[in-house]
XYZ file of C-alpha atoms in Angstrom:
695
model
C 72.466 75.889 103.108
C 72.696 77.811 99.891
C 70.459 80.573 99.565
C 69.135 81.373 96.225
C 69.986 84.678 94.172
C 66.840 86.348 94.600
C 66.942 86.146 98.180
C 70.765 87.623 98.759
C 71.291 91.597 99.511
C 74.429 93.028 99.076
C 74.088 96.471 100.974
C 76.984 99.296 101.718
C 76.513 101.101 104.809
C 77.523 104.264 103.763
C 77.774 107.967 105.600
C 79.815 110.395 107.443
C 82.797 109.368 109.811
C 81.591 108.607 113.382
C 77.804 108.334 112.572
C 77.965 104.871 113.531
C 78.038 102.563 110.501
C 80.671 100.046 111.921
C 78.430 99.877 115.125
C 74.975 99.208 113.476
C 77.304 96.625 111.327
C 78.359 94.955 114.261
C 74.390 95.215 116.078
C 73.002 93.345 113.154
C 75.631 90.763 113.322
C 74.797 90.414 116.958
C 71.265 90.016 116.017
C 71.788 87.665 113.798
C 73.516 85.567 115.598
C 77.077 85.600 114.499
C 78.668 87.131 116.932
C 77.742 86.414 120.518
C 79.169 89.681 122.079
C 78.122 93.026 120.704
C 82.047 94.549 120.324
C 82.533 98.078 120.045
C 84.842 100.623 117.886
C 86.408 102.331 121.493
C 87.473 98.775 122.290
C 88.952 97.712 118.802
C 86.776 94.590 118.974
C 84.101 94.818 116.015
C 84.141 92.126 113.102
C 84.572 95.101 110.317
C 87.554 97.418 112.158
C 90.317 94.680 112.085
C 93.452 96.317 110.563
C 95.944 97.984 113.533
C 95.469 101.567 111.766
C 91.672 101.335 112.100
C 91.716 100.224 115.643
C 94.434 103.033 116.596
C 91.837 105.765 114.796
C 89.041 104.078 116.167
C 87.718 104.635 112.726
C 86.950 102.387 109.044
C 89.890 103.269 106.636
C 88.687 100.485 104.568
C 85.827 98.422 103.061
C 84.850 95.267 105.054
C 81.974 92.131 104.496
C 80.399 90.769 106.766
C 77.754 88.161 106.040
C 75.074 86.954 107.677
C 71.448 84.722 107.296
C 68.718 86.294 108.478
C 64.744 85.192 108.721
C 62.673 88.252 107.815
C 59.201 88.582 108.866
C 58.118 87.531 105.690
C 59.282 83.934 107.066
C 61.816 83.578 103.938
C 65.452 82.804 104.985
C 68.050 85.855 103.399
C 71.637 86.184 103.108
C 72.809 89.521 103.424
C 76.676 90.685 102.687
C 77.218 93.855 104.409
C 79.674 95.798 103.217
C 80.982 98.712 105.696
C 82.602 101.424 104.524
C 84.942 104.224 106.220
C 82.946 107.877 106.413
C 86.034 109.876 106.003
C 87.078 112.134 102.842
C 90.512 110.399 101.916
C 88.881 107.251 101.964
C 86.306 107.674 99.404
C 87.551 105.478 96.611
C 86.287 102.552 99.381
C 82.980 103.464 99.235
C 83.385 103.684 95.289
C 84.443 99.944 95.355
C 81.747 99.110 97.856
C 79.177 100.537 95.869
C 80.253 98.997 92.472
C 78.801 95.464 93.920
C 76.337 96.627 96.331
C 72.305 96.002 95.017
C 71.347 98.714 97.947
C 73.017 101.439 100.388
C 72.175 102.074 103.748
C 72.665 105.758 104.383
C 73.815 105.884 107.840
C 72.860 109.529 109.640
C 73.488 110.552 113.206
C 70.004 111.462 115.113
C 72.465 113.926 116.970
C 74.599 115.589 114.012
C 72.442 115.357 110.996
C 73.012 115.247 107.386
C 76.425 116.364 107.527
C 79.246 116.856 104.806
C 80.213 112.898 104.957
C 76.510 112.283 104.454
C 76.103 114.754 101.271
C 79.086 112.928 99.296
C 77.972 109.573 100.190
C 74.481 110.601 98.540
C 76.247 111.859 95.748
C 77.977 109.026 95.179
C 75.342 106.638 95.299
C 73.904 108.683 93.289
C 75.967 108.698 90.314
C 76.336 105.070 90.778
C 72.376 104.641 90.452
C 72.070 102.836 93.471
C 68.959 102.261 95.589
C 69.145 103.373 99.200
C 67.234 103.336 102.288
C 68.063 105.777 105.200
C 68.775 104.396 108.758
C 68.802 107.794 111.820
C 71.154 105.979 113.882
C 71.902 107.317 117.701
C 68.318 108.051 118.811
C 69.213 106.740 122.363
C 71.473 109.847 122.612
C 71.157 113.502 123.729
C 70.122 116.056 121.757
C 68.699 113.229 118.832
C 66.041 115.139 116.729
C 64.585 111.991 114.294
C 62.035 115.082 112.980
C 64.734 117.731 112.501
C 66.759 115.009 110.588
C 64.253 114.043 108.484
C 63.983 117.804 107.845
C 67.123 118.089 106.628
C 67.223 115.050 104.726
C 64.159 116.506 102.591
C 65.881 120.006 102.309
C 69.419 118.660 100.868
C 68.251 115.815 99.087
C 64.749 116.154 97.485
C 61.520 114.776 98.082
C 61.049 110.968 97.940
C 61.514 110.002 101.623
C 59.561 107.951 103.506
C 59.665 107.626 107.151
C 58.476 103.967 107.939
C 59.098 104.668 111.680
C 58.733 107.049 114.312
C 60.177 106.843 117.786
C 58.705 106.075 121.011
C 60.695 108.304 123.036
C 63.986 109.894 122.504
C 67.473 110.400 123.619
C 67.471 108.238 127.239
C 63.773 107.496 126.661
C 63.899 105.466 123.691
C 62.048 102.150 124.055
C 61.070 101.507 121.035
C 59.320 102.570 117.375
C 55.889 103.103 115.538
C 55.386 101.048 112.523
C 54.116 104.030 110.193
C 52.639 101.318 107.818
C 50.865 99.035 110.013
C 49.552 101.564 112.819
C 51.324 98.981 115.459
C 53.784 100.057 118.373
C 56.785 97.460 119.248
C 58.666 98.074 122.377
C 62.184 96.777 122.506
C 63.393 94.379 125.227
C 67.132 93.897 126.816
C 68.076 91.728 124.267
C 66.614 93.682 121.203
C 64.133 91.744 120.633
C 60.543 94.049 120.550
C 56.764 92.884 121.324
C 54.188 94.794 119.612
C 52.066 97.589 122.268
C 49.344 99.888 122.192
C 50.827 103.367 120.645
C 51.278 105.906 123.555
C 48.742 109.234 123.276
C 51.333 111.739 122.192
C 52.174 109.380 119.205
C 49.015 108.428 117.834
C 48.092 111.315 116.345
C 50.967 112.182 114.318
C 51.479 108.399 113.758
C 48.008 108.639 111.682
C 48.458 111.642 109.846
C 51.903 110.489 108.876
C 50.467 106.953 108.026
C 48.214 109.163 105.437
C 50.835 110.632 104.055
C 52.908 108.107 103.452
C 50.723 105.632 101.724
C 49.879 108.584 99.424
C 53.471 108.788 98.789
C 53.797 105.022 98.059
C 50.410 104.670 95.671
C 51.701 107.765 93.650
C 54.130 105.790 92.010
C 51.881 102.727 91.176
C 48.573 104.287 88.705
C 46.802 100.677 89.355
C 47.175 101.488 93.553
C 46.363 105.045 93.336
C 42.953 104.408 91.045
C 42.461 101.783 94.407
C 43.124 104.418 96.941
C 41.430 107.097 95.471
C 38.286 105.157 95.425
C 38.368 104.538 99.253
C 39.978 101.044 98.555
C 43.481 101.949 101.115
C 45.859 98.857 100.194
C 47.576 96.441 102.623
C 50.801 96.984 104.471
C 51.735 93.792 102.624
C 50.965 95.712 99.278
C 52.075 98.775 100.586
C 55.774 96.966 100.774
C 55.406 95.561 97.986
C 55.026 98.964 95.772
C 57.927 100.340 97.649
C 60.024 97.941 96.559
C 59.571 98.440 93.450
C 60.033 102.182 93.710
C 63.470 102.018 96.087
C 64.394 99.447 93.104
C 64.074 102.421 90.759
C 65.249 104.971 93.198
C 62.555 107.040 93.438
C 61.781 106.223 96.806
C 63.746 106.176 100.184
C 62.641 104.408 102.983
C 63.823 106.133 106.272
C 64.258 103.791 109.463
C 65.403 104.695 113.008
C 66.985 103.111 116.091
C 70.300 102.324 117.946
C 73.267 100.247 117.316
C 74.150 100.364 120.672
C 70.820 99.679 122.129
C 69.647 97.244 119.641
C 66.487 99.360 119.515
C 65.122 99.259 115.399
C 68.139 96.539 114.491
C 66.491 93.404 113.954
C 63.711 95.322 111.900
C 66.553 97.204 109.638
C 67.162 93.508 108.759
C 63.739 93.157 107.598
C 63.764 95.986 105.366
C 66.826 95.438 103.950
C 65.574 91.651 103.133
C 61.885 93.167 102.054
C 62.358 96.537 100.513
C 66.002 96.005 99.261
C 66.272 94.574 95.775
C 68.328 91.612 95.045
C 70.988 91.081 92.355
C 68.306 89.054 89.942
C 66.804 92.634 89.913
C 69.846 94.492 88.674
C 71.707 93.297 86.357
C 75.345 94.517 85.856
C 76.646 96.079 82.031
C 79.403 94.519 80.537
C 81.162 95.748 77.543
C 83.500 94.047 74.963
C 83.743 91.021 72.895
C 85.451 90.735 69.727
C 84.554 91.768 66.145
C 80.729 91.055 65.596
C 80.561 89.757 69.013
C 81.095 93.128 70.485
C 78.692 93.893 73.477
C 77.195 96.396 75.819
C 75.161 95.010 77.378
C 72.949 93.868 80.582
C 74.196 90.791 82.201
C 71.254 89.127 84.592
C 72.096 87.352 87.886
C 71.802 83.590 86.721
C 73.168 80.582 88.068
C 72.974 79.128 84.824
C 74.573 81.757 82.954
C 78.298 82.145 81.806
C 80.791 82.617 84.757
C 81.586 86.104 85.224
C 82.679 87.653 88.431
C 84.023 91.183 89.234
C 87.233 91.653 91.435
C 86.487 94.876 93.030
C 88.871 94.723 96.211
C 92.487 93.043 96.960
C 93.908 92.637 100.307
C 97.629 91.640 101.161
C 97.104 89.219 103.716
C 100.110 88.092 106.139
C 99.414 84.220 105.148
C 97.630 83.988 102.015
C 99.723 86.729 99.745
C 97.044 88.849 97.884
C 93.165 87.970 98.349
C 90.711 88.945 95.437
C 87.334 89.650 96.940
C 84.993 89.533 94.158
C 81.026 89.376 92.879
C 79.624 86.941 90.686
C 77.619 88.665 88.383
C 76.493 85.118 85.997
C 76.718 81.552 86.690
C 77.962 79.542 89.376
C 81.672 79.523 90.508
C 83.375 75.997 92.011
C 85.940 74.943 93.728
C 89.155 75.113 91.132
C 87.497 76.271 88.150
C 89.314 78.663 85.707
C 88.695 81.842 84.595
C 90.092 84.064 82.339
C 91.152 87.526 82.978
C 89.867 89.396 80.150
C 91.766 92.553 80.232
C 94.904 90.453 80.244
C 94.053 86.649 78.998
C 95.348 85.412 81.890
C 94.034 82.363 83.075
C 93.378 81.972 86.936
C 92.518 78.954 89.134
C 89.659 79.421 91.667
C 91.335 77.236 94.319
C 90.160 77.448 97.693
C 86.896 79.718 97.499
C 85.740 81.565 100.642
C 83.547 83.933 102.005
C 84.795 87.256 104.536
C 83.425 87.921 107.962
C 85.657 90.663 108.605
C 89.075 88.818 109.475
C 87.665 85.153 109.549
C 87.476 82.843 106.141
C 84.793 80.889 105.926
C 84.864 77.955 103.466
C 82.729 77.721 100.119
C 82.412 75.238 97.829
C 80.569 77.300 95.767
C 79.720 80.522 95.452
C 76.289 81.579 93.411
C 75.081 84.768 90.815
C 74.843 88.079 92.809
C 76.861 86.443 95.976
C 80.422 87.723 97.213
C 83.492 85.645 97.979
C 87.244 85.578 97.730
C 89.946 83.687 96.628
C 93.616 83.803 97.224
C 96.696 84.063 94.830
C 95.411 85.279 92.009
C 98.775 86.773 90.799
C 97.289 88.175 87.367
C 94.366 89.624 88.663
C 94.778 93.317 89.931
C 91.546 94.988 91.644
C 89.105 96.030 89.073
C 89.348 92.850 86.819
C 86.746 90.714 85.190
C 87.104 87.146 85.446
C 85.060 85.355 82.699
C 84.713 81.957 80.939
C 87.269 81.328 77.977
C 85.918 82.790 74.747
C 83.511 85.748 76.598
C 85.946 88.511 76.835
C 83.682 90.852 78.144
C 84.226 93.353 81.265
C 82.777 95.306 84.089
C 83.698 99.356 83.700
C 84.293 99.308 87.367
C 84.378 102.156 90.039
C 86.972 105.408 88.815
C 89.513 106.149 91.391
C 89.584 109.517 92.808
C 92.410 112.230 91.984
C 94.756 111.796 93.975
C 95.659 115.538 94.937
C 97.987 115.367 98.160
C 101.551 114.162 97.441
C 104.762 113.333 99.429
C 108.734 112.251 98.366
C 109.803 109.173 99.919
C 113.328 108.405 101.268
C 114.376 104.961 102.089
C 115.944 104.490 105.461
C 118.150 101.820 105.020
C 119.972 100.460 101.582
C 117.361 96.923 102.362
C 114.647 99.197 102.379
C 115.452 100.713 99.484
C 115.730 97.227 97.574
C 111.852 96.583 98.723
C 110.608 100.180 98.168
C 109.339 99.081 94.551
C 107.992 96.004 94.664
C 106.171 97.034 98.408
C 104.948 100.211 96.763
C 103.211 98.238 93.780
C 101.492 95.468 96.156
C 100.704 98.575 97.977
C 98.839 100.325 95.073
C 97.115 96.658 94.049
C 95.408 96.515 97.473
C 94.255 100.201 97.259
C 93.952 101.602 93.524
C 93.645 105.041 94.706
C 96.853 105.337 95.735
C 99.636 106.497 92.682
C 103.207 106.129 92.661
C 105.525 108.044 90.300
C 109.125 108.283 89.796
C 109.862 112.106 88.218
C 112.925 112.133 86.262
C 113.919 115.599 86.619
C 113.618 115.918 90.740
C 114.514 112.007 90.863
C 112.224 111.337 93.689
C 109.689 108.669 94.141
C 106.444 110.515 95.060
C 103.232 109.042 96.514
C 100.357 110.194 95.962
C 96.695 109.768 97.885
C 93.117 111.752 98.401
C 94.395 113.601 101.341
C 97.105 113.860 104.687
C 95.267 110.770 106.337
C 95.198 108.602 103.277
C 98.851 108.985 102.592
C 99.765 108.292 106.208
C 97.312 105.070 106.728
C 99.506 104.278 103.355
C 102.778 104.702 105.107
C 101.589 102.927 108.177
C 100.815 99.334 106.406
C 103.860 99.951 103.909
C 105.865 99.182 107.196
C 103.542 96.896 108.942
C 102.542 94.470 105.896
C 105.822 94.902 103.693
C 108.460 95.586 106.342
C 109.302 99.076 104.656
C 110.251 101.908 106.312
C 110.295 105.354 104.614
C 111.047 108.923 105.886
C 109.275 111.851 103.684
C 109.932 114.848 102.516
C 108.097 117.607 99.944
C 107.915 117.457 96.905
C 110.421 118.773 94.414
C 108.956 121.402 92.144
C 110.295 120.666 88.599
C 111.176 123.926 88.053
C 113.122 124.675 84.607
C 114.940 127.669 83.121
C 115.472 129.283 80.193
C 116.701 132.682 78.874
C 115.093 136.244 77.790
C 117.881 137.727 75.579
C 120.670 137.002 72.700
C 124.394 136.056 73.613
C 127.337 134.931 72.400
C 130.377 132.930 73.964
C 133.396 131.130 73.380
C 134.097 127.427 74.583
C 137.483 126.384 74.554
C 139.525 123.704 75.955
C 143.181 123.316 75.441
C 145.294 120.961 78.068
C 148.636 119.544 77.132
C 149.659 116.711 79.611
C 151.913 114.630 77.525
C 151.666 112.177 74.402
C 148.109 113.384 73.007
C 146.530 116.571 73.930
C 142.706 117.948 74.175
C 142.021 120.633 71.882
C 138.575 122.493 71.082
C 137.162 125.933 70.387
C 133.577 126.112 70.019
C 131.943 129.451 69.455
C 127.822 129.494 70.397
C 125.480 131.767 69.864
C 122.284 131.273 72.030
C 118.735 132.756 71.729
C 115.346 132.273 73.190
C 112.623 130.077 71.184
C 108.994 130.393 71.705
C 107.554 129.595 75.530
C 106.686 125.905 75.364
C 108.473 125.268 71.660
C 111.823 123.147 73.090
C 114.786 123.496 72.046
C 116.918 123.205 68.983
C 120.753 122.996 67.553
C 121.789 124.756 64.581
C 124.869 123.852 62.636
C 126.239 126.858 61.016
C 130.034 125.907 60.624
C 130.948 127.068 57.181
C 134.449 126.020 55.597
C 135.677 123.512 57.897
C 136.164 125.339 60.800
C 135.238 122.406 62.952
C 134.965 119.014 60.883
C 131.582 117.252 60.027
C 132.736 114.427 62.138
C 132.703 116.500 65.604
C 129.487 118.551 65.182
C 127.451 115.429 66.640
C 129.847 115.851 69.667
C 129.369 119.478 70.134
C 125.643 119.101 70.232
C 125.960 116.367 72.030
C 127.848 118.357 75.041
C 125.411 121.212 74.252
C 122.224 118.840 75.032
C 124.063 117.150 78.268
C 124.727 120.554 79.706
C 121.185 122.032 79.372
C 120.078 118.720 81.068
C 122.479 118.929 83.874
C 121.143 122.506 84.401
C 122.325 126.329 83.686
C 122.659 129.661 85.848
C 120.052 128.396 88.354
C 120.951 124.848 88.288
C 117.535 123.654 86.608
C 117.339 121.883 83.034
C 117.490 124.458 80.434
C 114.615 124.744 77.593
C 113.372 126.932 74.883
C 116.529 127.870 73.531
C 118.226 127.898 70.269
C 121.484 126.921 70.203
C 123.668 127.820 66.949
C 127.502 126.952 66.503
C 128.628 129.260 64.209
C 132.393 128.418 64.570
C 135.193 126.985 65.934
C 138.526 125.744 65.881
C 140.391 122.440 65.473
C 143.708 120.759 65.842
C 144.587 117.987 63.914
C 146.258 115.985 66.378
C 144.966 116.882 69.703
C 141.263 117.196 69.312
C 138.798 114.467 69.708
C 135.065 113.977 70.217
C 135.465 114.250 74.092
C 137.308 117.914 73.628
C 134.442 119.185 71.638
C 131.661 117.714 73.900
C 133.582 119.652 76.900
C 134.188 122.710 75.011
C 130.381 123.169 73.655
C 129.237 122.155 77.126
C 131.579 125.155 78.726
C 130.366 127.576 76.017
C 127.071 127.417 76.724
C 127.256 127.552 79.874
C 128.999 130.370 79.502
C 126.347 132.287 76.973
C 123.490 130.993 78.984
C 124.773 133.186 82.265
C 125.047 136.236 79.744
C 121.582 135.849 77.983
C 119.574 136.886 81.037
C 118.120 133.370 82.537
C 114.833 133.315 84.064
C 113.626 130.361 86.163
C 110.266 128.731 84.992
C 107.772 127.346 87.022
C 104.806 124.824 86.355
C 101.595 126.291 86.205
C 98.475 123.895 86.710
C 94.857 124.192 85.388
C 92.818 123.711 88.356
C 89.324 123.368 88.316
C 87.560 123.814 91.603
C 83.990 122.813 92.787
C 82.711 124.797 95.762
C 79.370 125.493 97.462
C 78.116 128.946 96.397
C 78.991 130.312 99.960
C 82.077 129.680 99.652
C 82.848 130.933 96.407
C 84.230 134.654 97.790
C 86.673 132.968 100.324
C 88.041 130.495 97.139
C 88.774 133.127 95.064
C 90.627 135.476 97.559
C 92.496 132.506 98.325
C 93.479 131.866 94.877
C 94.508 135.523 93.976
C 96.783 135.019 97.664
C 98.338 132.154 95.803
C 99.207 134.051 92.365
C 96.417 132.030 90.653
C 94.497 133.707 87.770
C 91.236 132.916 87.557
C 89.548 132.408 83.865
C 86.049 131.778 84.859
C 83.803 130.730 87.562
C 79.936 129.367 86.880
C 77.122 127.662 88.711
C 76.746 123.857 88.216
C 73.614 123.450 90.198
C 72.817 122.289 92.937
C 74.173 125.241 94.777
C 77.696 124.673 93.187
C 79.974 126.927 91.537
C 82.792 125.663 89.436
C 86.251 127.951 89.454
C 88.696 127.398 86.575
C 92.419 128.747 87.478
C 95.765 128.555 86.398
C 98.125 128.328 89.505
C 101.383 127.782 90.356
C 102.078 124.452 91.048
C 104.201 125.475 94.376
C 101.578 127.018 95.276
C 99.123 123.712 95.627
C 100.953 120.969 96.945
C 98.925 120.882 100.082
C 95.664 122.311 98.678
C 93.326 118.917 98.599
C 93.843 119.708 102.864
C 93.751 123.719 102.803
C 90.270 123.500 100.610
C 88.876 120.803 102.589
C 89.483 123.127 106.081
C 88.171 126.161 103.642
C 84.928 124.630 102.588
C 83.989 122.405 105.472
C 84.804 119.503 103.483
C 82.920 120.242 101.073
C 85.127 121.440 98.238
C 87.196 119.792 95.369
C 89.526 120.201 92.896
C 91.791 118.771 90.000
C 94.935 119.975 88.934
C 96.669 118.642 86.147
C 99.532 120.409 84.161
C 98.904 122.992 81.667
C 102.172 124.763 80.721
C 105.210 126.514 82.150
C 105.685 130.485 82.808
C 108.403 132.469 84.469
C 108.951 133.024 88.048
C 108.932 136.515 89.236
C 111.905 137.792 90.027
C 111.664 138.567 94.115
C 111.053 134.827 93.838
C 113.924 133.587 92.173
C 116.480 133.567 95.287
C 114.081 131.677 97.514
C 113.533 129.161 94.764
C 117.740 128.362 94.231
C 117.940 128.209 97.592
C 116.049 125.627 98.353
C 116.573 124.114 95.476
C 120.600 124.071 96.526
C 119.585 123.219 99.625
C 117.940 119.767 98.825
């Protein structure tokens, strides 16, 4: 049965790592009859955690799609596309990808641990993406669970708008049901996860009635007509309140709060009802597209219309061992059928959508057609990486997808064998297509292949997948800092080459004068030879020898920069001189001149922008000082956060992604970009040169 767009719900489960998102997804799938046995994270038997790296660590590392159909309490049948996301900070890019196609975020919060740093991060990402939110307080059956404490934390941390729709009946091991705040009913749960109505216990009834009045006032305050009725004594029905609340949820002004337990099943069926009845459909949230040609340029919202022009957005790519590249997409407009042909709006590549299917964890369910608003997948779109928009011919619009988080942690890769080296480049390209938050670069200065990620776990998981999926094994090393060197004084030297070994010899003499230039201005070569001391046809060879010698390294072995080299005299032989002789003599003379000109090591300096909670500002400033950083400013940016701007040597922040997270409890973030080079303090030169020589 094809579910119409109006009854499709695309829902991202977000929250802190360990709050139970994957277990909530499993409970919903079990309650909907998609799975007959409730899997667990500990056993590695859930629908959403299927990768060996996830099972090993007992945590989600990438997003997973798991659809189910649900007959809600309003009698309608809905299709819910659950998107389970990781909670660990290193994999925030997966959360952003999920939010780029979700129409509702269910923020899962542990009733035991309350609002954690991952909760805050998920909430901030939802706000930035403009995603409606519903809160599910999980683990209400665990020891030290406290619904009221968590509700207070939500309001304290994120402000007003939280609408508790349920109260727990019992708590911790005594949890046995929920009280419906809107209908004033109690629901007792049976062992199979179903519920039946029951009278409210006396110790809950008074609180429920008080909260009912508060919630009704909160809901009607956003609707002038309903508020007027309410003030005149006409109390809206539960159904009317739910309809009003649904509009307020879509507008991101109210956030329903529900509760339950993924392990016992309490509240799970009601969560499914709330998702369907309060959550917006794709039709309620048109997607903005940009692009076009000439007068047809657009920046407009595309409605989820099944009869419209086909538009699909690829938000995830997966490397499948049997199918190759699998592209997971959301249909924004139109209806896609098997073997239809679409155009990649960025590259103009035509793609054939052959063998459409829906994903349910690792399982593939064939689909004849995919309607607007629905999520599906297709294999072998070789010219369509993550973030691509597929459109009908002649409609070159695109979606501005999620911006990948900055990859601040890096390691250098060293292939184990020649076979690994041969496959490394292609494997890394496929790895990056699967996870756009990973970056790979090849340093011409240090001759290293560098893999960058959001943190140490992100990189470690990427390397495990590199080995398992693509058969490429590597070891890792520290990323070499791209030091350079310059001079701080003027000097002169003579470069000479004089060889006679039978036949033509090698003869050249080059007189050079070196002097420092302004930092960052680059090096220059000046020809001031007069009187034909060096014939004009040999001057290019002199310059080439100097350039090659500067690139190969000076007194400390690092590339030489910011030096003015003047060739002012020399000698030649009419028979034995040659281009090679003058290149060699120039290189020899330059090295001698540099050694006399008080050489100095230059280190790269990064412009670092750090955002931290106010109470961590002192610790971060002290730490920057210990890293030889120079703070140029610190200012509040709202929300109890401060932004610190500093110049810090690149060598001092190679592991800063990990260290800042530890220092701030995961709440600090930063960006670092190369700014300039500066002279390394003399007392550190020997340490740097020793490290460079042993590398």
